Amino acid sequence: MRLRVEFTTEPFDLDEAPTHAVVAREVIQAAELDAVDVGPFGNTAEGGADEVLTAVDSLLRQALASGATRVSLQVNVIEGKTP
């Protein structure tokens, strides 16, 4: 199964990326995922289910430990969907 994760971390800072946002992006960029797209208002990545779920676990733990007060995420099956 292939998954896509989309996420943002808060609080926002329009002048400089907060530590929690940088950490979250680094987690996703270091994970064994493909189609990674990081931006100022949202981030996406795709990969196998195990890889995405492992990255999401690490992303949540590290972003919260780095000062995030909210992590909004959505995970979608993009391939291999079962009925």
mmCIF file with all atom_site columns, C-alpha atoms in Angstrom:
data_model
loop_
_atom_site.group_PDB
_atom_site.id
_atom_site.type_symbol
_atom_site.label_atom_id
_atom_site.label_alt_id
_atom_site.label_comp_id
_atom_site.label_asym_id
_atom_site.label_entity_id
_atom_site.label_seq_id
_atom_site.pdbx_PDB_ins_code
_atom_site.Cartn_x
_atom_site.Cartn_y
_atom_site.Cartn_z
_atom_site.occupancy
_atom_site.B_iso_or_equiv
_atom_site.pdbx_formal_charge
_atom_site.auth_seq_id
_atom_site.auth_comp_id
_atom_site.auth_asym_id
_atom_site.auth_atom_id
_atom_site.pdbx_PDB_model_num
ATOM 1  C CA . MET A 1 1  ? 0.000   0.000  0.000  1.00 0.00 ? 1  MET A CA 1
ATOM 2  C CA . ARG A 1 2  ? 1.230   3.478  -0.830 1.00 0.00 ? 2  ARG A CA 1
ATOM 3  C CA . LEU A 1 3  ? 0.405   6.502  1.348  1.00 0.00 ? 3  LEU A CA 1
ATOM 4  C CA . ARG A 1 4  ? 0.622   10.278 1.143  1.00 0.00 ? 4  ARG A CA 1
ATOM 5  C CA . VAL A 1 5  ? 1.053   12.373 4.289  1.00 0.00 ? 5  VAL A CA 1
ATOM 6  C CA . GLU A 1 6  ? 0.342   16.094 4.420  1.00 0.00 ? 6  GLU A CA 1
ATOM 7  C CA . PHE A 1 7  ? 1.213   18.039 7.562  1.00 0.00 ? 7  PHE A CA 1
ATOM 8  C CA . THR A 1 8  ? 1.722   21.416 9.189  1.00 0.00 ? 8  THR A CA 1
ATOM 9  C CA . THR A 1 9  ? 3.007   22.365 12.618 1.00 0.00 ? 9  THR A CA 1
ATOM 10 C CA . GLU A 1 10 ? 2.010   25.292 14.787 1.00 0.00 ? 10 GLU A CA 1
ATOM 11 C CA . PRO A 1 11 ? 2.486   27.924 16.074 1.00 0.00 ? 11 PRO A CA 1
ATOM 12 C CA . PHE A 1 12 ? 3.338   29.709 12.833 1.00 0.00 ? 12 PHE A CA 1
ATOM 13 C CA . ASP A 1 13 ? 6.006   32.353 12.527 1.00 0.00 ? 13 ASP A CA 1
ATOM 14 C CA . LEU A 1 14 ? 6.004   34.226 9.234  1.00 0.00 ? 14 LEU A CA 1
ATOM 15 C CA . ASP A 1 15 ? 9.423   35.798 9.840  1.00 0.00 ? 15 ASP A CA 1
ATOM 16 C CA . GLU A 1 16 ? 11.428  32.665 10.592 1.00 0.00 ? 16 GLU A CA 1
ATOM 17 C CA . ALA A 1 17 ? 10.723  28.935 10.577 1.00 0.00 ? 17 ALA A CA 1
ATOM 18 C CA . PRO A 1 18 ? 10.232  27.785 14.189 1.00 0.00 ? 18 PRO A CA 1
ATOM 19 C CA . THR A 1 19 ? 12.399  24.976 15.522 1.00 0.00 ? 19 THR A CA 1
ATOM 20 C CA . HIS A 1 20 ? 9.491   22.509 15.493 1.00 0.00 ? 20 HIS A CA 1
ATOM 21 C CA . ALA A 1 21 ? 8.840   23.182 11.801 1.00 0.00 ? 21 ALA A CA 1
ATOM 22 C CA . VAL A 1 22 ? 12.490  22.706 10.898 1.00 0.00 ? 22 VAL A CA 1
ATOM 23 C CA . VAL A 1 23 ? 12.656  19.477 12.912 1.00 0.00 ? 23 VAL A CA 1
ATOM 24 C CA . ALA A 1 24 ? 9.487   18.112 11.285 1.00 0.00 ? 24 ALA A CA 1
ATOM 25 C CA . ARG A 1 25 ? 10.828  18.839 7.809  1.00 0.00 ? 25 ARG A CA 1
ATOM 26 C CA . GLU A 1 26 ? 14.173  17.239 8.630  1.00 0.00 ? 26 GLU A CA 1
ATOM 27 C CA . VAL A 1 27 ? 12.424  14.087 9.842  1.00 0.00 ? 27 VAL A CA 1
ATOM 28 C CA . ILE A 1 28 ? 10.474  13.799 6.591  1.00 0.00 ? 28 ILE A CA 1
ATOM 29 C CA . GLN A 1 29 ? 13.455  14.605 4.399  1.00 0.00 ? 29 GLN A CA 1
ATOM 30 C CA . ALA A 1 30 ? 15.599  11.996 6.198  1.00 0.00 ? 30 ALA A CA 1
ATOM 31 C CA . ALA A 1 31 ? 12.929  9.274  5.997  1.00 0.00 ? 31 ALA A CA 1
ATOM 32 C CA . GLU A 1 32 ? 12.915  6.720  3.215  1.00 0.00 ? 32 GLU A CA 1
ATOM 33 C CA . LEU A 1 33 ? 10.109  8.505  1.373  1.00 0.00 ? 33 LEU A CA 1
ATOM 34 C CA . ASP A 1 34 ? 9.774   9.922  -2.109 1.00 0.00 ? 34 ASP A CA 1
ATOM 35 C CA . ALA A 1 35 ? 7.904   12.822 -3.648 1.00 0.00 ? 35 ALA A CA 1
ATOM 36 C CA . VAL A 1 36 ? 8.821   14.992 -0.642 1.00 0.00 ? 36 VAL A CA 1
ATOM 37 C CA . ASP A 1 37 ? 7.654   18.600 -0.956 1.00 0.00 ? 37 ASP A CA 1
ATOM 38 C CA . VAL A 1 38 ? 8.296   21.014 1.898  1.00 0.00 ? 38 VAL A CA 1
ATOM 39 C CA . GLY A 1 39 ? 6.916   24.522 1.951  1.00 0.00 ? 39 GLY A CA 1
ATOM 40 C CA . PRO A 1 40 ? 6.121   27.384 4.296  1.00 0.00 ? 40 PRO A CA 1
ATOM 41 C CA . PHE A 1 41 ? 2.449   26.460 4.766  1.00 0.00 ? 41 PHE A CA 1
ATOM 42 C CA . GLY A 1 42 ? 2.379   22.715 4.275  1.00 0.00 ? 42 GLY A CA 1
ATOM 43 C CA . ASN A 1 43 ? 4.453   19.657 3.542  1.00 0.00 ? 43 ASN A CA 1
ATOM 44 C CA . THR A 1 44 ? 3.750   16.427 1.698  1.00 0.00 ? 44 THR A CA 1
ATOM 45 C CA . ALA A 1 45 ? 5.532   13.136 1.175  1.00 0.00 ? 45 ALA A CA 1
ATOM 46 C CA . GLU A 1 46 ? 4.705   9.758  -0.297 1.00 0.00 ? 46 GLU A CA 1
ATOM 47 C CA . GLY A 1 47 ? 5.963   6.260  0.244  1.00 0.00 ? 47 GLY A CA 1
ATOM 48 C CA . GLY A 1 48 ? 5.177   2.758  1.351  1.00 0.00 ? 48 GLY A CA 1
ATOM 49 C CA . ALA A 1 49 ? 2.831   2.372  4.307  1.00 0.00 ? 49 ALA A CA 1
ATOM 50 C CA . ASP A 1 50 ? 5.509   1.214  6.749  1.00 0.00 ? 50 ASP A CA 1
ATOM 51 C CA . GLU A 1 51 ? 7.861   4.035  5.803  1.00 0.00 ? 51 GLU A CA 1
ATOM 52 C CA . VAL A 1 52 ? 5.170   6.727  6.010  1.00 0.00 ? 52 VAL A CA 1
ATOM 53 C CA . LEU A 1 53 ? 3.798   5.486  9.331  1.00 0.00 ? 53 LEU A CA 1
ATOM 54 C CA . THR A 1 54 ? 7.287   5.269  10.834 1.00 0.00 ? 54 THR A CA 1
ATOM 55 C CA . ALA A 1 55 ? 8.047   8.796  9.636  1.00 0.00 ? 55 ALA A CA 1
ATOM 56 C CA . VAL A 1 56 ? 4.735   10.116 11.044 1.00 0.00 ? 56 VAL A CA 1
ATOM 57 C CA . ASP A 1 57 ? 5.506   8.597  14.444 1.00 0.00 ? 57 ASP A CA 1
ATOM 58 C CA . SER A 1 58 ? 8.917   10.263 14.497 1.00 0.00 ? 58 SER A CA 1
ATOM 59 C CA . LEU A 1 59 ? 7.526   13.529 13.136 1.00 0.00 ? 59 LEU A CA 1
ATOM 60 C CA . LEU A 1 60 ? 4.902   13.756 15.887 1.00 0.00 ? 60 LEU A CA 1
ATOM 61 C CA . ARG A 1 61 ? 7.288   12.883 18.701 1.00 0.00 ? 61 ARG A CA 1
ATOM 62 C CA . GLN A 1 62 ? 10.081  15.199 17.573 1.00 0.00 ? 62 GLN A CA 1
ATOM 63 C CA . ALA A 1 63 ? 7.920   18.176 16.545 1.00 0.00 ? 63 ALA A CA 1
ATOM 64 C CA . LEU A 1 64 ? 6.049   18.131 19.871 1.00 0.00 ? 64 LEU A CA 1
ATOM 65 C CA . ALA A 1 65 ? 9.310   17.788 21.799 1.00 0.00 ? 65 ALA A CA 1
ATOM 66 C CA . SER A 1 66 ? 10.629  20.797 19.841 1.00 0.00 ? 66 SER A CA 1
ATOM 67 C CA . GLY A 1 67 ? 7.786   23.122 20.815 1.00 0.00 ? 67 GLY A CA 1
ATOM 68 C CA . ALA A 1 68 ? 4.910   22.419 18.430 1.00 0.00 ? 68 ALA A CA 1
ATOM 69 C CA . THR A 1 69 ? 1.558   23.053 20.081 1.00 0.00 ? 69 THR A CA 1
ATOM 70 C CA . ARG A 1 70 ? -0.392  21.504 17.219 1.00 0.00 ? 70 ARG A CA 1
ATOM 71 C CA . VAL A 1 71 ? 0.418   19.139 14.388 1.00 0.00 ? 71 VAL A CA 1
ATOM 72 C CA . SER A 1 72 ? -2.234  18.830 11.713 1.00 0.00 ? 72 SER A CA 1
ATOM 73 C CA . LEU A 1 73 ? -1.856  15.887 9.411  1.00 0.00 ? 73 LEU A CA 1
ATOM 74 C CA . GLN A 1 74 ? -3.726  13.883 6.887  1.00 0.00 ? 74 GLN A CA 1
ATOM 75 C CA . VAL A 1 75 ? -2.776  10.454 5.592  1.00 0.00 ? 75 VAL A CA 1
ATOM 76 C CA . ASN A 1 76 ? -4.307  9.160  2.363  1.00 0.00 ? 76 ASN A CA 1
ATOM 77 C CA . VAL A 1 77 ? -4.050  5.834  0.557  1.00 0.00 ? 77 VAL A CA 1
ATOM 78 C CA . ILE A 1 78 ? -2.995  6.704  -2.974 1.00 0.00 ? 78 ILE A CA 1
ATOM 79 C CA . GLU A 1 79 ? -2.429  3.234  -4.381 1.00 0.00 ? 79 GLU A CA 1
ATOM 80 C CA . GLY A 1 80 ? -3.432  -0.297 -3.547 1.00 0.00 ? 80 GLY A CA 1
ATOM 81 C CA . LYS A 1 81 ? -6.667  0.745  -1.877 1.00 0.00 ? 81 LYS A CA 1
ATOM 82 C CA . THR A 1 82 ? -8.681  -2.237 -0.707 1.00 0.00 ? 82 THR A CA 1
ATOM 83 C CA . PRO A 1 83 ? -12.490 -2.236 -0.972 1.00 0.00 ? 83 PRO A CA 1
#
